[in-house]
Short mmCIF file of C-alpha atoms and ligand atoms in Angstrom, two decimals:
data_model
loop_
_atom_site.label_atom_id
_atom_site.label_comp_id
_atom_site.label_asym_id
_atom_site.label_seq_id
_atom_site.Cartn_x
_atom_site.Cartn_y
_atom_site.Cartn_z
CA UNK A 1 -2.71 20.50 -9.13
CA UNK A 2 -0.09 22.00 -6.95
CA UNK A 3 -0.17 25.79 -7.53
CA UNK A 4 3.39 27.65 -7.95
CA UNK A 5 2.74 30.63 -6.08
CA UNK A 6 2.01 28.54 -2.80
CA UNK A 7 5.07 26.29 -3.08
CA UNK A 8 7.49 28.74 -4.91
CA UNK A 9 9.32 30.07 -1.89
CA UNK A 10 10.14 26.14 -0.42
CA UNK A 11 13.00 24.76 -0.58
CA UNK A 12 13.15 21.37 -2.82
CA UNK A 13 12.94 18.66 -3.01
CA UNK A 14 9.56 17.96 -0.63
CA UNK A 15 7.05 15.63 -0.87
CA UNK A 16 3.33 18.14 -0.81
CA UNK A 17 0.31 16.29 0.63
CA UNK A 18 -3.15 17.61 -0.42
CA UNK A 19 -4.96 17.24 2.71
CA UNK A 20 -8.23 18.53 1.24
CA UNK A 21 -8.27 15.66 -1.37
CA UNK A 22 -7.15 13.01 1.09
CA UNK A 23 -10.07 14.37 3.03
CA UNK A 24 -12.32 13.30 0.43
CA UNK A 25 -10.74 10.19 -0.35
CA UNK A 26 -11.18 9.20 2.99
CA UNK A 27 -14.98 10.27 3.09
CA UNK A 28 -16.24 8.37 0.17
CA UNK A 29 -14.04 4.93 1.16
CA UNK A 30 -15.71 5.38 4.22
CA UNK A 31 -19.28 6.06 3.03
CA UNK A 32 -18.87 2.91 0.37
CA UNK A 33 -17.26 0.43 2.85
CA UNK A 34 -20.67 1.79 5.57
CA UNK A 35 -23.01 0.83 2.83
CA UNK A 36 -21.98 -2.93 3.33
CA UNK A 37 -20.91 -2.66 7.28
CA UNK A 38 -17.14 -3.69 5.65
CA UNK A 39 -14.18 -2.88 8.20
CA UNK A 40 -11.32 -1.06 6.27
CA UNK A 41 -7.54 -1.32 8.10
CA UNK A 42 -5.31 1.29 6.50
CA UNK A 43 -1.82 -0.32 5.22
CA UNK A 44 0.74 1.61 7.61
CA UNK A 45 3.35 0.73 4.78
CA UNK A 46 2.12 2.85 2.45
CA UNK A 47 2.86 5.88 4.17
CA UNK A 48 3.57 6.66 7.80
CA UNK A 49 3.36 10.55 7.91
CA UNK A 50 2.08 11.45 10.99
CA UNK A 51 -0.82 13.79 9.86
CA UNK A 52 -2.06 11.06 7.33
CA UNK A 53 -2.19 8.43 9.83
CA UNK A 54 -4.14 10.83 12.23
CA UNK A 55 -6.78 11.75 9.70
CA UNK A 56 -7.23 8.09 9.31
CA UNK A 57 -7.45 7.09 12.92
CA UNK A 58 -10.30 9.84 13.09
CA UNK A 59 -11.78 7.86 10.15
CA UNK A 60 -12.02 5.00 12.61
CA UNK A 61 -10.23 3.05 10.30
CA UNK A 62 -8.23 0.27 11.44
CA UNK A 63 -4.71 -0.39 10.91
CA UNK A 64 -2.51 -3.33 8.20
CA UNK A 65 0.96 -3.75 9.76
CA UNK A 66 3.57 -5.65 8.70
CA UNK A 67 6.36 -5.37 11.45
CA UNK A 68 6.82 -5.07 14.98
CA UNK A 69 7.84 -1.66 14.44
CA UNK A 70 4.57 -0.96 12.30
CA UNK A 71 2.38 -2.38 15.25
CA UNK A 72 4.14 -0.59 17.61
CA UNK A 73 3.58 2.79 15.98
CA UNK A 74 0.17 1.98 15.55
CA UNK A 75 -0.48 1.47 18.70
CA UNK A 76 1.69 4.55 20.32
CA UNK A 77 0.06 6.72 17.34
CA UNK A 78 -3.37 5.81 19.42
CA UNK A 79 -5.21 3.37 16.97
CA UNK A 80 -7.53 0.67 18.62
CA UNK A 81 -5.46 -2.38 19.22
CA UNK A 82 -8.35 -4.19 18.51
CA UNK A 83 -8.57 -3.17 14.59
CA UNK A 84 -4.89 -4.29 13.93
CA UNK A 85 -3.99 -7.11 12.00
CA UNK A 86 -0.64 -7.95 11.70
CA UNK A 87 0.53 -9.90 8.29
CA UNK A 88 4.03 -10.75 6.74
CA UNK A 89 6.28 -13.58 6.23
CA UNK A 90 8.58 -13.24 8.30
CA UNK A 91 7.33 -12.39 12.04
CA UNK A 92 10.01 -12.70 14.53
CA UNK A 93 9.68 -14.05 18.10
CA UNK A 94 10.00 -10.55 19.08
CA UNK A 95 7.22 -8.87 16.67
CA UNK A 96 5.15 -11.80 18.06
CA UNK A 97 5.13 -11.26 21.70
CA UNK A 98 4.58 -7.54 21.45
CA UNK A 99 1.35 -8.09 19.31
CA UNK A 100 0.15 -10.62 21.70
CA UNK A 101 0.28 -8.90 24.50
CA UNK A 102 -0.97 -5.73 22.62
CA UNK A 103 -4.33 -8.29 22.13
CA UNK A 104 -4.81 -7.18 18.26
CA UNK A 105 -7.22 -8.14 16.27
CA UNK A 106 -5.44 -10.69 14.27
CA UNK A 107 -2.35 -12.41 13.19
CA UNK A 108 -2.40 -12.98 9.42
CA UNK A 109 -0.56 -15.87 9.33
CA UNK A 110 1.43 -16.72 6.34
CA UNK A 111 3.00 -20.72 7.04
CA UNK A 112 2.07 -24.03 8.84
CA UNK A 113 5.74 -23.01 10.71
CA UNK A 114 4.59 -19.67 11.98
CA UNK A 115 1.37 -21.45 13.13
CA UNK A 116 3.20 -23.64 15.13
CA UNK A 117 5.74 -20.75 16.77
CA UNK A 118 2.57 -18.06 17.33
CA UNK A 119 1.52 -21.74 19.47
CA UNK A 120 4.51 -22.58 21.32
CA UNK A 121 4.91 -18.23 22.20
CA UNK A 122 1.12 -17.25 23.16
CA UNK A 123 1.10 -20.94 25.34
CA UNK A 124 4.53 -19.21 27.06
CA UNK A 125 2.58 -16.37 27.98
CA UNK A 126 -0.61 -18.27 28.98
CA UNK A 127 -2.69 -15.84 26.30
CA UNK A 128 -4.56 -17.21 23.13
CA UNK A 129 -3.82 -15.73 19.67
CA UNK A 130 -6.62 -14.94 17.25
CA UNK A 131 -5.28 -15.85 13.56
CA UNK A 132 -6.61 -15.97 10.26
CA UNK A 133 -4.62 -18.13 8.23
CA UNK A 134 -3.28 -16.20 4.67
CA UNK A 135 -4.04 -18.67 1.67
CA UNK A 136 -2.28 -18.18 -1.32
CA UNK A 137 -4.79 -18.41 -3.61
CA UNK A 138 -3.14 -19.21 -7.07
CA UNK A 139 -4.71 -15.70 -8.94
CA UNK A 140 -1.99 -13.70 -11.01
CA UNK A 141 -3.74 -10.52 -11.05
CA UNK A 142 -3.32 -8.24 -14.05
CA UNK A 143 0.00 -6.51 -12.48
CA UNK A 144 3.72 -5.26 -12.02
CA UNK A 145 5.27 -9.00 -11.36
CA UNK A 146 6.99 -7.71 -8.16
CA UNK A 147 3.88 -6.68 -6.46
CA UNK A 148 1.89 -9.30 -7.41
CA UNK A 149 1.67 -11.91 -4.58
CA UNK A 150 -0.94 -13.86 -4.82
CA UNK A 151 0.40 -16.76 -7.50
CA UNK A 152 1.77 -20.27 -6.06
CA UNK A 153 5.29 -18.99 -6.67
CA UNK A 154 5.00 -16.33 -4.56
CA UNK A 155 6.10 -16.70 -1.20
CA UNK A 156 3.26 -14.98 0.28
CA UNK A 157 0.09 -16.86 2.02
CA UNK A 158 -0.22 -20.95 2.86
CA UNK A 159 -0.10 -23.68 -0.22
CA UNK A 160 -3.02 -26.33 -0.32
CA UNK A 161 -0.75 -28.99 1.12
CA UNK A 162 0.30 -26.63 4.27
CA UNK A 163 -3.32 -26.17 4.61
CA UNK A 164 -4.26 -29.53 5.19
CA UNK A 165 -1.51 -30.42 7.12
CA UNK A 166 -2.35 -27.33 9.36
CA UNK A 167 -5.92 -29.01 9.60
CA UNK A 168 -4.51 -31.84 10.88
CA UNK A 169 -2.71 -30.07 13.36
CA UNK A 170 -5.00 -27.81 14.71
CA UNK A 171 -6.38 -29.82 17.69
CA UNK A 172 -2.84 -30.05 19.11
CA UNK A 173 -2.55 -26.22 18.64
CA UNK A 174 -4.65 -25.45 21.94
CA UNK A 175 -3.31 -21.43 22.24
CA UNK A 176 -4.58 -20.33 18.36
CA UNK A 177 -8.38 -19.56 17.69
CA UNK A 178 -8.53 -19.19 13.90
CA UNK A 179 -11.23 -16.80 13.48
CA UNK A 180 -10.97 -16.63 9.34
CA UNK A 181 -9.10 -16.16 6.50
CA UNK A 182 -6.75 -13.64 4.69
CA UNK A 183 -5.95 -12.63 1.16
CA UNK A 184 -4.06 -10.15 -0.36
CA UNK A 185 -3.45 -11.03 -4.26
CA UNK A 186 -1.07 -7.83 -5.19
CA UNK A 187 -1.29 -4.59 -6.04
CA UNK A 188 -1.68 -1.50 -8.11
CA UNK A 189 -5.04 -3.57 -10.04
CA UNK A 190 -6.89 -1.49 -11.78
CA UNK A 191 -9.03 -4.70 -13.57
CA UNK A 192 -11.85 -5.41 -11.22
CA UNK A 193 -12.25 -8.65 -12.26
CA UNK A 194 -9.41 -9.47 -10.88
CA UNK A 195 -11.07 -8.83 -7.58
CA UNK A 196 -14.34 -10.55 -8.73
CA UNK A 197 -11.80 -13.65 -9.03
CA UNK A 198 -10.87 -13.31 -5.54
CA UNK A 199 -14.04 -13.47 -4.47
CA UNK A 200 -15.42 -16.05 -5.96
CA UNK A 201 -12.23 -18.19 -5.09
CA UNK A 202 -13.39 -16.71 -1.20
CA UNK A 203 -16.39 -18.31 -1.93
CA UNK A 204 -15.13 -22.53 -2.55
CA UNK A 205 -12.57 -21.73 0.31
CA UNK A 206 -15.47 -20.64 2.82
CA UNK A 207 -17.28 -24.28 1.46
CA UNK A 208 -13.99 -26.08 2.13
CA UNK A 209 -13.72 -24.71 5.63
CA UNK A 210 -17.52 -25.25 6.33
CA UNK A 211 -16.87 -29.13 5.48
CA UNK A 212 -14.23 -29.40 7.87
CA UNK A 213 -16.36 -27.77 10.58
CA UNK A 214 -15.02 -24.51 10.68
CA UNK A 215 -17.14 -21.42 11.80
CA UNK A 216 -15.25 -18.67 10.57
CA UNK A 217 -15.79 -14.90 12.11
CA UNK A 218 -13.91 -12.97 9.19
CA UNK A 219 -12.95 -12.39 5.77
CA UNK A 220 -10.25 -10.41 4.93
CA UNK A 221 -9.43 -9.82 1.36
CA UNK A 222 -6.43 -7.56 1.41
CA UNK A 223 -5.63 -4.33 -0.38
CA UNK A 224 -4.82 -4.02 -4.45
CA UNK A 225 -6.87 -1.10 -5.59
CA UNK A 226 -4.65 0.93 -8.16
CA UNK A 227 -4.97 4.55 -9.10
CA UNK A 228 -4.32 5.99 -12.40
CA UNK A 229 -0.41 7.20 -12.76
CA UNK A 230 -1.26 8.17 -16.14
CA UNK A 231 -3.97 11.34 -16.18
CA UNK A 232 -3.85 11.51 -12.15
CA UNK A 233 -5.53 15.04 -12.41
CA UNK A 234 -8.74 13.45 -14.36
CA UNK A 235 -9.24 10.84 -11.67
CA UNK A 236 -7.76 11.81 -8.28
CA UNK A 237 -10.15 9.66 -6.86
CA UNK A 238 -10.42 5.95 -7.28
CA UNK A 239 -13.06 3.92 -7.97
CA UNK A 240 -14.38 2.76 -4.56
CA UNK A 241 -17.70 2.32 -5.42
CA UNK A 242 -17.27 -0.07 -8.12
CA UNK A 243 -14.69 -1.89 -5.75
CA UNK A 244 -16.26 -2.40 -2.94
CA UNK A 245 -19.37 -3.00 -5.13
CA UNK A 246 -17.72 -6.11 -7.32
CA UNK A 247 -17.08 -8.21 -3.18
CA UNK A 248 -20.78 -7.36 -2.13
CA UNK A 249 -21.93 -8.82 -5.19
CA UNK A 250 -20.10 -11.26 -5.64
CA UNK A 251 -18.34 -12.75 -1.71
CA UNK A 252 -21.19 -14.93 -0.05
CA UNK A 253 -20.32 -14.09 3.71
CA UNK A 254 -21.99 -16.09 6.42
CA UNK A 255 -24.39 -14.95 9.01
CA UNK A 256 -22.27 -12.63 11.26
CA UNK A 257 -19.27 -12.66 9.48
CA UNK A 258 -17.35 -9.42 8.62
CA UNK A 259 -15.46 -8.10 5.65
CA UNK A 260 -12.16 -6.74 6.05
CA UNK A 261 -9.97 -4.48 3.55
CA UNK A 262 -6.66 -3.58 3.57
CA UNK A 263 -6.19 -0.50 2.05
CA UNK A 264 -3.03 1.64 1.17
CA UNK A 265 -1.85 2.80 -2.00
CA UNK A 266 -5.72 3.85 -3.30
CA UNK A 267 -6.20 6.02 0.12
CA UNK A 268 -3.15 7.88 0.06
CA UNK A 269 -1.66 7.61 -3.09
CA UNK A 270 -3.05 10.48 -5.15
CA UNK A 271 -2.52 13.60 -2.61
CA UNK A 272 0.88 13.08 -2.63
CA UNK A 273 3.11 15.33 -5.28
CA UNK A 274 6.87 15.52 -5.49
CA UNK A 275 8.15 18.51 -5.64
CA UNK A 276 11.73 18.97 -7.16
CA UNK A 277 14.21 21.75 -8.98
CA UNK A 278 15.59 21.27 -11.88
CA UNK A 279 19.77 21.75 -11.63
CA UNK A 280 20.94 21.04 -14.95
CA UNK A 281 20.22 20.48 -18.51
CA UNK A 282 22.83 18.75 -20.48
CA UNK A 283 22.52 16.62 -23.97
CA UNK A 284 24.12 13.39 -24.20
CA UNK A 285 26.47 12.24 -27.18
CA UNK A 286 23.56 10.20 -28.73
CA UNK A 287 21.41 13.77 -28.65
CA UNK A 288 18.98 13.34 -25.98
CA UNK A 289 18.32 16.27 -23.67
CA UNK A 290 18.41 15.69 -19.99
CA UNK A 291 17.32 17.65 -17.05
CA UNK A 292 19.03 16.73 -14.10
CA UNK A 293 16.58 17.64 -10.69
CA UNK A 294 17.25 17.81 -7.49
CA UNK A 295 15.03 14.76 -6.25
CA UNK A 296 16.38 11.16 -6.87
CA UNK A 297 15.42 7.63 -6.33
CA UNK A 298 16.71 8.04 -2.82
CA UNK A 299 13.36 9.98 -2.34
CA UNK A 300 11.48 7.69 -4.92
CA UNK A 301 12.22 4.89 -5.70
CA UNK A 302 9.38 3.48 -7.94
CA UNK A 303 10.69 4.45 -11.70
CA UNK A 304 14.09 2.79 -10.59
CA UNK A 305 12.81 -0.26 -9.13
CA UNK A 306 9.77 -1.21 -10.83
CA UNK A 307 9.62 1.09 -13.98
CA UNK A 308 6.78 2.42 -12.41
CA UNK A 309 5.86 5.87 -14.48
CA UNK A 310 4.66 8.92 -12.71
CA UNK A 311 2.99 12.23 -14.24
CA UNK A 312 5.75 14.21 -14.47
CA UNK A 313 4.88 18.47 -15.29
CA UNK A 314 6.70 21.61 -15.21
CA UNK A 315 4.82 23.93 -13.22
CA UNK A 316 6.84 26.97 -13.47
CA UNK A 317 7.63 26.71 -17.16
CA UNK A 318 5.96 29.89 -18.96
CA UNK A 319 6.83 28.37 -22.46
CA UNK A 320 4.18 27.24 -25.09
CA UNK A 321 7.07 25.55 -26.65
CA UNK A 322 7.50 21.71 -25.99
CA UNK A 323 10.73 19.42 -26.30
CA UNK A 324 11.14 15.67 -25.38
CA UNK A 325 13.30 15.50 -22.32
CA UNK A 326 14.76 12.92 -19.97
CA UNK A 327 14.41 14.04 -15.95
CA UNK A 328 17.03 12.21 -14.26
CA UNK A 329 17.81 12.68 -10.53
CA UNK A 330 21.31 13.41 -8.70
CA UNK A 331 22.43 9.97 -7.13
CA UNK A 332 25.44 7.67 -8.80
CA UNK A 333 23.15 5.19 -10.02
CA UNK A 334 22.36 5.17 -13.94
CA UNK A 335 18.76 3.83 -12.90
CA UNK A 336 18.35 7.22 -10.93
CA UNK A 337 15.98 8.41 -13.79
CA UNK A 338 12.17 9.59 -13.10
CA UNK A 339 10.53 9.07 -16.93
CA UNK A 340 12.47 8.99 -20.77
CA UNK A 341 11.48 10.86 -23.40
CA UNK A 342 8.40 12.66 -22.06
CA UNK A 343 6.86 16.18 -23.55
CA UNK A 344 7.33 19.21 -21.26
CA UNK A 345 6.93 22.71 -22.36
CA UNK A 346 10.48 23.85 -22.20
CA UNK A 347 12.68 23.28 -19.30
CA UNK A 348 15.56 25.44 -17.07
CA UNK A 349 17.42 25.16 -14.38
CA UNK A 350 15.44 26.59 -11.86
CA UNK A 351 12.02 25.19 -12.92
CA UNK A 352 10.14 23.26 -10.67
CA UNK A 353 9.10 20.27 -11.57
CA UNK A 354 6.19 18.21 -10.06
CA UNK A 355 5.86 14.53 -9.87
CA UNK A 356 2.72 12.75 -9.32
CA UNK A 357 0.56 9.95 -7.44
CA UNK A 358 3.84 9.54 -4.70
CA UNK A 359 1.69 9.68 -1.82
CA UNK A 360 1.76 5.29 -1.18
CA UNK A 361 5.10 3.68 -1.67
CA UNK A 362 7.01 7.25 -1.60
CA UNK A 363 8.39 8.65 1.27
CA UNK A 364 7.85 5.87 2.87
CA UNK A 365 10.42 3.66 0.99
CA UNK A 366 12.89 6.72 0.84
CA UNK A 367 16.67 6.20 1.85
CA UNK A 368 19.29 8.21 2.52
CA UNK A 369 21.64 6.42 -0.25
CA UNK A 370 24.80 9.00 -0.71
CA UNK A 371 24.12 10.48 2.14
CA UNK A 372 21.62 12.28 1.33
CA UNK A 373 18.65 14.16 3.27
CA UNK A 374 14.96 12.91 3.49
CA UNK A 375 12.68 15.06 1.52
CA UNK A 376 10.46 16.61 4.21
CA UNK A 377 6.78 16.88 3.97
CA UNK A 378 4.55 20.01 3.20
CA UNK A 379 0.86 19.91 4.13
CA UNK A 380 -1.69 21.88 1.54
CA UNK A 381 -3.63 23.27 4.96
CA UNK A 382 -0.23 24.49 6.76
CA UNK A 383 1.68 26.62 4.21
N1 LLP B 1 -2.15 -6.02 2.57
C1 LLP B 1 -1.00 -6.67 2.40
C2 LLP B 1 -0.81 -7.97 3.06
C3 LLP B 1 0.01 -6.11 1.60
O1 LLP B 1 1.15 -6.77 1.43
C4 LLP B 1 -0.21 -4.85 0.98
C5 LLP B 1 0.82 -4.24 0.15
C6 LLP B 1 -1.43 -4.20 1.21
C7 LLP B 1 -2.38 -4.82 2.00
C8 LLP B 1 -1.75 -2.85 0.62
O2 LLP B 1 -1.84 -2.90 -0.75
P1 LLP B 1 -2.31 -1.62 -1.59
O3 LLP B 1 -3.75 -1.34 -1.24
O4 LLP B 1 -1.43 -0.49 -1.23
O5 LLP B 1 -2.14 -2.05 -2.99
N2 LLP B 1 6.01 -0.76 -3.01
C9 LLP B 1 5.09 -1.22 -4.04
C10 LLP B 1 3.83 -1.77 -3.47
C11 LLP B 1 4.04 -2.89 -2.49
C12 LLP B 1 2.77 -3.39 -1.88
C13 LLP B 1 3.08 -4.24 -0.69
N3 LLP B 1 1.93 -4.79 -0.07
C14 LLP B 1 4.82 -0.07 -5.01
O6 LLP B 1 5.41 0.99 -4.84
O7 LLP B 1 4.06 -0.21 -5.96
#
């Protein structure tokens, strides 16, 4: 909980990162993924603030990029080159040439098209490209439906039928050496059976690729792990153990053969608190009571684009008193609103309001909509 003396004096809205709790976050991912010898790559998307990213290149974690740009900040932030894999559906020409000749770990490749142009560009440069092909592997986890991508309407990850006709091709594709396979079925999944799915599902496509004569080197199985948005203070950290628990008892990996994670939102996302002032309180005609803050969904975006809910608390208000409020930030959009009708002990202009669990998928997908100014960030162990 973010304490009101320390922050008081700042000026709003920021984004506060608890650096002792992603400390610990970090530890006990790291001490559950030893316990198997799994490799975890931390999902750059999920938040590029410098000081997180160094705290988990000191981890010795790896790195999950999806753009040029993300592999190229990887690689100037100092991570190992060879611990990043590189995913997405839509890598240009560009994105693929620096990777290549940045030797990472792997391409995740996504289409039997891609296949074909990661080919024709690593034979132009007289290099070979180690991929592991993304399968889509028909699961809908139990999720939000716009970050779930692992069904066969998705667009993420190769169908059946552009897996065998990859197979075929494969003999004439002399500059890829597929060295396994990659998965990511969504995210923000909380039921661990959805993961036990995977996993099994890993376990026929292993089989499959066995019959065909493949000796595959890794097994990646993507990211997904959600955090609780709801009582974030009873359960800042999330359940690793039991997650990295449900793929050693359930993947059947081959002699040799390495597990590989790709983790964002469930490192990062609970040390992350928006901070914000409230401006305004106003009622509307129909009687509900607003308070308008000074943080909108230019600085995050989830509640607006996903209905995502966040723990929202006053933590300046000195009333016992609560009242049902609507928080609704400052930008010309009518879906610029936080939470509806949630209990807060009563509420001023001038309170300061904290929002929770924004540490994955916050400032990173910030804009500057209106004009307006990034949120900066505020580390726990600097002010
Ligand atoms: N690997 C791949 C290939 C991914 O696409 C993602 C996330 C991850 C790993 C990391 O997943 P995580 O462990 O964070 O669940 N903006 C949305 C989430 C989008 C997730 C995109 N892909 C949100 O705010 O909920």
């Amino acid at each position: 909980m973010v304490k009101i003396e320390k922050i008081k004096n700042l000026k709003t809205p920021f984004y506060y990162y608890d650096m002792e709790l992603l400390e610990k976050t970090i530890g006990i991912v790291k001490e559950e993924a030893n316990k198997y010898g799994y490799m975890v790559h931390y999902a750059l998307k999920a938040n590029f603030d410098e000081r997180i990213l160094q705290k988990m290149r000191v981890a010795g974690f790896g790195v999950d990029c999806v753009s040029g740009n993300e592999v190229r900040y990887a690689v100037e932030k100092g991570f190992d080159t060879n611990k990043i894999v590189f995913a997405g559906v839509g890598k240009s020409d560009e994105e693929i040439s620096y990777a290549l000749d940045h030797k990472i770990f792997s391409f995740n490749c996504e289409s039997k098209n891609e296949l074909e142009v990661i080919n024709e560009i690593a034979k132009s440069r007289c290099t070979v490209a180690d991929v592991a092909l993304r399968i889509n592997p028909d699961l809908n986890p139990n999720t939000h439906k716009y970050i779930s991508t692992g069904g066969k309407e998705n667009k993420f990850g190769i169908s059946p039928i552009e897996l065998k006709e990859i197979i075929e091709m494969l003999p004439n594709l002399k500059n890829v050496n597929i060295i396994g396979l990659h998965f990511h079925i969504g995210s923000q999944i909380l039921d661990l059976s959805d993961f036990e799915r995977l996993a099994l599902r890993v376990n026929e496509l292993q089989e499959w690729f066995e019959e065909k004569g493949f000796n595959l080197s890794s097994i990646n199985v993507g990211g997904g792990l959600g955090i609780d948005y709801v009582t974030p203070l009873e359960t800042p950290i999330p359940n690793f153990k039991g997650y990295f628990k449900v793929f050693a008892e359930n993947i059947k990996l081959r002699k040799g053969q390495t597990l590989h994670f790709e983790l964002g939102r469930s490192l990062v996302g609970q040390c992350g608190t928006l901070l914000t002032k409230v401006l305004y309180n106003k009622e509307t005609a129909s009687g509900k009571e607003f308070v308008i803050v000074d943080a909108g969904m230019t600085d995050l975006i989830r509640p607006s684009l996903y209905q995502a809910k966040h723990y929202i608390s006053n933590i300046s208000s000195t009333f016992a008193e609560r009242k049902s409020y609507n928080v609704g930030g400052p930008v010309c959009e009518s879906s610029d609103i936080f939470d509806k009708d949630i209990e807060l002990p009563i509420t001023k202009r001038g309170d300061i309001l904290a929002i929770s669990s924004v540490g994955a998928y916050g400032q990173a997908m910030a804009s500057q909509y209106n004009l307006r100014d990034f949120a900066p960030a505020v580390y726990s162990d600097s002010i």
